[in-house]
Amino acid sequence: ESVANAEGGQAIIDAALDRYGRVDVLIHNAGNLRRAPLSQMSYADFDAVLDVHLRGAFHVVRPAFPVMCDAGYGRVVLTSSIGGLYGNADVANYAAAKAGIIAFSKSLAKEIGSRNVTVNVVAPGFIDTDMTRELPEAQREALLTQIPLGRLGQAEEIAKVVGFLASDGAAYVTGATVPVNGGMYMS
């Protein structure tokens, strides 16, 4: 299902309830990218990115919250990005959506914390994926000079942080944004 619309988000939560009877952990990691300078970015491309990232988070979190509140337990982990922390050229739509997720999570954490539901964000930097492997070599090398650890991150490193935020070990962590970027952006 697509999280870009309310029906898709509801369907995802309904499927979890049908299969497991509960929703203890919700991880929103859907994403897309439409790159263009703002002066050339279409309204459709701007909306397409916000629909999946920011509205998508709303579309899955909203139907999950009553379930978590009734159970008196829940862990929500949303995915932002280094771009949501400091912006980036030619992806104003993406940066805005990812920054919006951070603010969204802080509001939700304040709203729902008394029900033993935590809401946190992981903000990855540049990760070794098919997308970053397609960067021109010169661009990759320039990028690596900006990362104090001198390498791209691994998907497993992000997964371990998400796993922690979803665990009982993070029961006293809410409203946090955890940057996982090799030191490229230090908050």
PDB file of C-alpha atoms in Angstrom:
ATOM      1  CA  GLU A   1       0.000   0.000   0.000  1.00  0.00           C
ATOM      2  CA  SER A   2       1.065   3.585  -0.549  1.00  0.00           C
ATOM      3  CA  VAL A   3       1.286   5.924   2.403  1.00  0.00           C
ATOM      4  CA  ALA A   4       0.735   8.889   0.076  1.00  0.00           C
ATOM      5  CA  ASN A   5      -2.973   8.808   0.884  1.00  0.00           C
ATOM      6  CA  ALA A   6      -5.036   8.240   4.013  1.00  0.00           C
ATOM      7  CA  GLU A   7      -6.589   5.044   2.690  1.00  0.00           C
ATOM      8  CA  GLY A   8      -3.181   3.473   2.134  1.00  0.00           C
ATOM      9  CA  GLY A   9      -2.021   4.366   5.627  1.00  0.00           C
ATOM     10  CA  GLN A  10      -5.197   2.953   7.156  1.00  0.00           C
ATOM     11  CA  ALA A  11      -4.821  -0.230   5.096  1.00  0.00           C
ATOM     12  CA  ILE A  12      -1.295  -0.770   6.444  1.00  0.00           C
ATOM     13  CA  ILE A  13      -2.461  -0.450  10.048  1.00  0.00           C
ATOM     14  CA  ASP A  14      -5.527  -2.622   9.376  1.00  0.00           C
ATOM     15  CA  ALA A  15      -3.300  -5.330   7.876  1.00  0.00           C
ATOM     16  CA  ALA A  16      -1.084  -5.286  10.984  1.00  0.00           C
ATOM     17  CA  LEU A  17      -4.136  -5.520  13.230  1.00  0.00           C
ATOM     18  CA  ASP A  18      -5.579  -8.388  11.174  1.00  0.00           C
ATOM     19  CA  ARG A  19      -2.311 -10.290  11.330  1.00  0.00           C
ATOM     20  CA  TYR A  20      -1.086  -9.511  14.862  1.00  0.00           C
ATOM     21  CA  GLY A  21      -4.051  -8.022  16.685  1.00  0.00           C
ATOM     22  CA  ARG A  22      -1.977  -5.055  17.840  1.00  0.00           C
ATOM     23  CA  VAL A  23       0.522  -2.400  16.782  1.00  0.00           C
ATOM     24  CA  ASP A  24       3.415  -2.097  19.207  1.00  0.00           C
ATOM     25  CA  VAL A  25       5.985  -0.552  16.875  1.00  0.00           C
ATOM     26  CA  LEU A  26       5.475   1.677  13.871  1.00  0.00           C
ATOM     27  CA  ILE A  27       8.379   2.601  11.631  1.00  0.00           C
ATOM     28  CA  HIS A  28       7.766   5.047   8.801  1.00  0.00           C
ATOM     29  CA  ASN A  29      10.564   4.756   6.270  1.00  0.00           C
ATOM     30  CA  ALA A  30       8.786   5.379   2.969  1.00  0.00           C
ATOM     31  CA  GLY A  31      10.569   7.717   0.614  1.00  0.00           C
ATOM     32  CA  ASN A  32      10.977   9.147  -2.844  1.00  0.00           C
ATOM     33  CA  LEU A  33      13.053  11.886  -4.427  1.00  0.00           C
ATOM     34  CA  ARG A  34      12.283  14.451  -7.118  1.00  0.00           C
ATOM     35  CA  ARG A  35      15.357  16.609  -7.628  1.00  0.00           C
ATOM     36  CA  ALA A  36      15.283  20.064  -9.250  1.00  0.00           C
ATOM     37  CA  PRO A  37      16.228  23.648  -8.415  1.00  0.00           C
ATOM     38  CA  LEU A  38      13.242  25.391  -6.868  1.00  0.00           C
ATOM     39  CA  SER A  39      12.838  27.650  -9.897  1.00  0.00           C
ATOM     40  CA  GLN A  40      12.338  24.540 -12.051  1.00  0.00           C
ATOM     41  CA  MET A  41      10.543  22.283  -9.582  1.00  0.00           C
ATOM     42  CA  SER A  42       6.984  21.495 -10.548  1.00  0.00           C
ATOM     43  CA  TYR A  43       4.166  21.710  -8.064  1.00  0.00           C
ATOM     44  CA  ALA A  44       3.496  18.026  -8.739  1.00  0.00           C
ATOM     45  CA  ASP A  45       7.067  17.063  -7.812  1.00  0.00           C
ATOM     46  CA  PHE A  46       6.948  19.178  -4.667  1.00  0.00           C
ATOM     47  CA  ASP A  47       3.671  17.579  -3.610  1.00  0.00           C
ATOM     48  CA  ALA A  48       4.759  14.039  -4.551  1.00  0.00           C
ATOM     49  CA  VAL A  49       7.649  14.193  -2.086  1.00  0.00           C
ATOM     50  CA  LEU A  50       5.590  15.744   0.713  1.00  0.00           C
ATOM     51  CA  ASP A  51       2.818  13.195   0.088  1.00  0.00           C
ATOM     52  CA  VAL A  52       5.112  10.229   0.753  1.00  0.00           C
ATOM     53  CA  HIS A  53       7.393  11.630   3.451  1.00  0.00           C
ATOM     54  CA  LEU A  54       5.421  14.059   5.607  1.00  0.00           C
ATOM     55  CA  ARG A  55       1.802  13.296   4.806  1.00  0.00           C
ATOM     56  CA  GLY A  56       2.756   9.616   4.649  1.00  0.00           C
ATOM     57  CA  ALA A  57       3.938   9.765   8.253  1.00  0.00           C
ATOM     58  CA  PHE A  58       0.611  11.324   9.241  1.00  0.00           C
ATOM     59  CA  HIS A  59      -1.335   8.730   7.232  1.00  0.00           C
ATOM     60  CA  VAL A  60       0.159   5.779   9.135  1.00  0.00           C
ATOM     61  CA  VAL A  61       0.619   7.351  12.554  1.00  0.00           C
ATOM     62  CA  ARG A  62      -2.923   8.698  12.874  1.00  0.00           C
ATOM     63  CA  PRO A  63      -4.688   5.302  12.676  1.00  0.00           C
ATOM     64  CA  ALA A  64      -2.006   3.637  14.830  1.00  0.00           C
ATOM     65  CA  PHE A  65      -2.242   6.088  17.729  1.00  0.00           C
ATOM     66  CA  PRO A  66      -5.662   4.997  19.066  1.00  0.00           C
ATOM     67  CA  VAL A  67      -4.501   1.372  18.974  1.00  0.00           C
ATOM     68  CA  MET A  68      -1.311   2.207  20.871  1.00  0.00           C
ATOM     69  CA  CYS A  69      -3.146   4.438  23.355  1.00  0.00           C
ATOM     70  CA  ASP A  70      -5.708   1.750  24.116  1.00  0.00           C
ATOM     71  CA  ALA A  71      -2.881  -0.743  24.687  1.00  0.00           C
ATOM     72  CA  GLY A  72      -0.927   1.732  26.820  1.00  0.00           C
ATOM     73  CA  TYR A  73       2.215   1.036  24.823  1.00  0.00           C
ATOM     74  CA  GLY A  74       3.812   2.045  21.559  1.00  0.00           C
ATOM     75  CA  ARG A  75       7.030   2.954  19.819  1.00  0.00           C
ATOM     76  CA  VAL A  76       6.952   5.197  16.758  1.00  0.00           C
ATOM     77  CA  VAL A  77      10.140   5.756  14.772  1.00  0.00           C
ATOM     78  CA  LEU A  78      10.019   8.126  11.827  1.00  0.00           C
ATOM     79  CA  THR A  79      12.774   8.575   9.275  1.00  0.00           C
ATOM     80  CA  SER A  80      14.076  12.037   8.491  1.00  0.00           C
ATOM     81  CA  SER A  81      17.435  12.806   6.922  1.00  0.00           C
ATOM     82  CA  ILE A  82      20.534  14.897   7.237  1.00  0.00           C
ATOM     83  CA  GLY A  83      18.746  17.048   4.625  1.00  0.00           C
ATOM     84  CA  GLY A  84      16.000  17.758   7.147  1.00  0.00           C
ATOM     85  CA  LEU A  85      18.614  19.011   9.607  1.00  0.00           C
ATOM     86  CA  TYR A  86      20.545  21.371   7.354  1.00  0.00           C
ATOM     87  CA  GLY A  87      18.876  21.438   3.929  1.00  0.00           C
ATOM     88  CA  ASN A  88      20.429  20.728   0.574  1.00  0.00           C
ATOM     89  CA  ALA A  89      20.404  22.328  -2.856  1.00  0.00           C
ATOM     90  CA  ASP A  90      17.990  21.093  -5.515  1.00  0.00           C
ATOM     91  CA  VAL A  91      15.847  19.144  -3.046  1.00  0.00           C
ATOM     92  CA  ALA A  92      13.827  21.812  -1.219  1.00  0.00           C
ATOM     93  CA  ASN A  93      10.814  19.498  -1.304  1.00  0.00           C
ATOM     94  CA  TYR A  94      12.746  16.664   0.348  1.00  0.00           C
ATOM     95  CA  ALA A  95      14.425  18.906   2.945  1.00  0.00           C
ATOM     96  CA  ALA A  96      11.096  20.528   3.840  1.00  0.00           C
ATOM     97  CA  ALA A  97       9.377  17.170   4.225  1.00  0.00           C
ATOM     98  CA  LYS A  98      12.206  15.744   6.347  1.00  0.00           C
ATOM     99  CA  ALA A  99      12.349  18.853   8.570  1.00  0.00           C
ATOM    100  CA  GLY A 100       8.578  18.623   8.902  1.00  0.00           C
ATOM    101  CA  ILE A 101       8.892  15.046  10.165  1.00  0.00           C
ATOM    102  CA  ILE A 102      11.176  16.255  12.949  1.00  0.00           C
ATOM    103  CA  ALA A 103       8.704  18.926  14.096  1.00  0.00           C
ATOM    104  CA  PHE A 104       5.787  16.499  13.659  1.00  0.00           C
ATOM    105  CA  SER A 105       7.502  13.957  15.923  1.00  0.00           C
ATOM    106  CA  LYS A 106       8.176  16.489  18.676  1.00  0.00           C
ATOM    107  CA  SER A 107       4.534  17.533  18.724  1.00  0.00           C
ATOM    108  CA  LEU A 108       3.371  13.929  18.795  1.00  0.00           C
ATOM    109  CA  ALA A 109       5.806  13.026  21.576  1.00  0.00           C
ATOM    110  CA  LYS A 110       4.338  15.794  23.741  1.00  0.00           C
ATOM    111  CA  GLU A 111       0.798  14.826  22.853  1.00  0.00           C
ATOM    112  CA  ILE A 112       1.024  11.107  23.470  1.00  0.00           C
ATOM    113  CA  GLY A 113       3.846  10.545  25.978  1.00  0.00           C
ATOM    114  CA  SER A 114       1.507  10.135  28.941  1.00  0.00           C
ATOM    115  CA  ARG A 115       0.125   6.997  27.274  1.00  0.00           C
ATOM    116  CA  ASN A 116       3.526   5.230  27.258  1.00  0.00           C
ATOM    117  CA  VAL A 117       3.948   5.861  23.539  1.00  0.00           C
ATOM    118  CA  THR A 118       7.293   7.242  22.415  1.00  0.00           C
ATOM    119  CA  VAL A 119       7.901   9.061  19.153  1.00  0.00           C
ATOM    120  CA  ASN A 120      11.434   9.487  17.820  1.00  0.00           C
ATOM    121  CA  VAL A 121      13.263  10.196  14.586  1.00  0.00           C
ATOM    122  CA  VAL A 122      16.355   8.737  13.002  1.00  0.00           C
ATOM    123  CA  ALA A 123      18.097  11.146  10.606  1.00  0.00           C
ATOM    124  CA  PRO A 124      20.531   9.238   8.376  1.00  0.00           C
ATOM    125  CA  GLY A 125      23.319  10.898   6.487  1.00  0.00           C
ATOM    126  CA  PHE A 126      24.723   9.488   3.269  1.00  0.00           C
ATOM    127  CA  ILE A 127      24.313   5.728   3.259  1.00  0.00           C
ATOM    128  CA  ASP A 128      25.904   3.219   0.883  1.00  0.00           C
ATOM    129  CA  THR A 129      22.907   2.391  -1.286  1.00  0.00           C
ATOM    130  CA  ASP A 130      22.183   1.984  -4.988  1.00  0.00           C
ATOM    131  CA  MET A 131      21.365   5.700  -5.116  1.00  0.00           C
ATOM    132  CA  THR A 132      24.686   6.845  -3.644  1.00  0.00           C
ATOM    133  CA  ARG A 133      26.603   4.297  -5.743  1.00  0.00           C
ATOM    134  CA  GLU A 134      25.253   6.071  -8.840  1.00  0.00           C
ATOM    135  CA  LEU A 135      26.921   9.363  -7.865  1.00  0.00           C
ATOM    136  CA  PRO A 136      29.846  10.368 -10.074  1.00  0.00           C
ATOM    137  CA  GLU A 137      33.162   9.345  -8.498  1.00  0.00           C
ATOM    138  CA  ALA A 138      34.295  12.969  -8.069  1.00  0.00           C
ATOM    139  CA  GLN A 139      31.065  13.808  -6.233  1.00  0.00           C
ATOM    140  CA  ARG A 140      31.421  10.747  -3.985  1.00  0.00           C
ATOM    141  CA  GLU A 141      35.007  11.680  -3.124  1.00  0.00           C
ATOM    142  CA  ALA A 142      34.012  15.279  -2.346  1.00  0.00           C
ATOM    143  CA  LEU A 143      31.201  13.998  -0.145  1.00  0.00           C
ATOM    144  CA  LEU A 144      33.563  11.747   1.809  1.00  0.00           C
ATOM    145  CA  THR A 145      35.779  14.729   2.679  1.00  0.00           C
ATOM    146  CA  GLN A 146      32.807  16.244   4.537  1.00  0.00           C
ATOM    147  CA  ILE A 147      32.261  13.154   6.707  1.00  0.00           C
ATOM    148  CA  PRO A 148      34.620  12.992   9.695  1.00  0.00           C
ATOM    149  CA  LEU A 149      34.441   9.184   9.749  1.00  0.00           C
ATOM    150  CA  GLY A 150      35.544   9.229   6.091  1.00  0.00           C
ATOM    151  CA  ARG A 151      32.991   6.751   4.763  1.00  0.00           C
ATOM    152  CA  LEU A 152      29.362   6.306   3.882  1.00  0.00           C
ATOM    153  CA  GLY A 153      27.129   4.651   6.437  1.00  0.00           C
ATOM    154  CA  GLN A 154      25.720   1.169   6.117  1.00  0.00           C
ATOM    155  CA  ALA A 155      22.006   0.323   6.138  1.00  0.00           C
ATOM    156  CA  GLU A 156      22.647  -2.025   9.067  1.00  0.00           C
ATOM    157  CA  GLU A 157      23.942   0.898  11.123  1.00  0.00           C
ATOM    158  CA  ILE A 158      20.680   2.764  10.609  1.00  0.00           C
ATOM    159  CA  ALA A 159      18.676  -0.369  11.386  1.00  0.00           C
ATOM    160  CA  LYS A 160      20.458  -0.797  14.729  1.00  0.00           C
ATOM    161  CA  VAL A 161      19.559   2.749  15.797  1.00  0.00           C
ATOM    162  CA  VAL A 162      15.954   2.225  14.701  1.00  0.00           C
ATOM    163  CA  GLY A 163      15.919  -1.063  16.604  1.00  0.00           C
ATOM    164  CA  PHE A 164      17.122   0.687  19.744  1.00  0.00           C
ATOM    165  CA  LEU A 165      14.501   3.442  19.444  1.00  0.00           C
ATOM    166  CA  ALA A 166      11.814   0.776  18.987  1.00  0.00           C
ATOM    167  CA  SER A 167      12.993  -1.212  22.013  1.00  0.00           C
ATOM    168  CA  ASP A 168      12.202  -1.026  25.706  1.00  0.00           C
ATOM    169  CA  GLY A 169      15.789   0.150  26.159  1.00  0.00           C
ATOM    170  CA  ALA A 170      14.610   3.500  24.771  1.00  0.00           C
ATOM    171  CA  ALA A 171      11.540   3.706  27.019  1.00  0.00           C
ATOM    172  CA  TYR A 172      12.702   7.073  28.386  1.00  0.00           C
ATOM    173  CA  VAL A 173      13.604   8.519  24.980  1.00  0.00           C
ATOM    174  CA  THR A 174      10.914  10.497  23.207  1.00  0.00           C
ATOM    175  CA  GLY A 175      10.890  13.554  20.974  1.00  0.00           C
ATOM    176  CA  ALA A 176      14.503  12.868  20.002  1.00  0.00           C
ATOM    177  CA  THR A 177      16.131  13.093  16.605  1.00  0.00           C
ATOM    178  CA  VAL A 178      19.149  10.833  16.356  1.00  0.00           C
ATOM    179  CA  PRO A 179      21.573  11.891  13.603  1.00  0.00           C
ATOM    180  CA  VAL A 180      23.398   8.903  12.115  1.00  0.00           C
ATOM    181  CA  ASN A 181      25.751  10.526   9.631  1.00  0.00           C
ATOM    182  CA  GLY A 182      29.362   9.847  10.489  1.00  0.00           C
ATOM    183  CA  GLY A 183      29.707  13.307  11.999  1.00  0.00           C
ATOM    184  CA  MET A 184      28.781  15.179   8.824  1.00  0.00           C
ATOM    185  CA  TYR A 185      26.197  17.128  10.806  1.00  0.00           C
ATOM    186  CA  MET A 186      26.604  17.411  14.554  1.00  0.00           C
ATOM    187  CA  SER A 187      23.620  18.583  16.554  1.00  0.00           C
TER     188      SER A 187
END
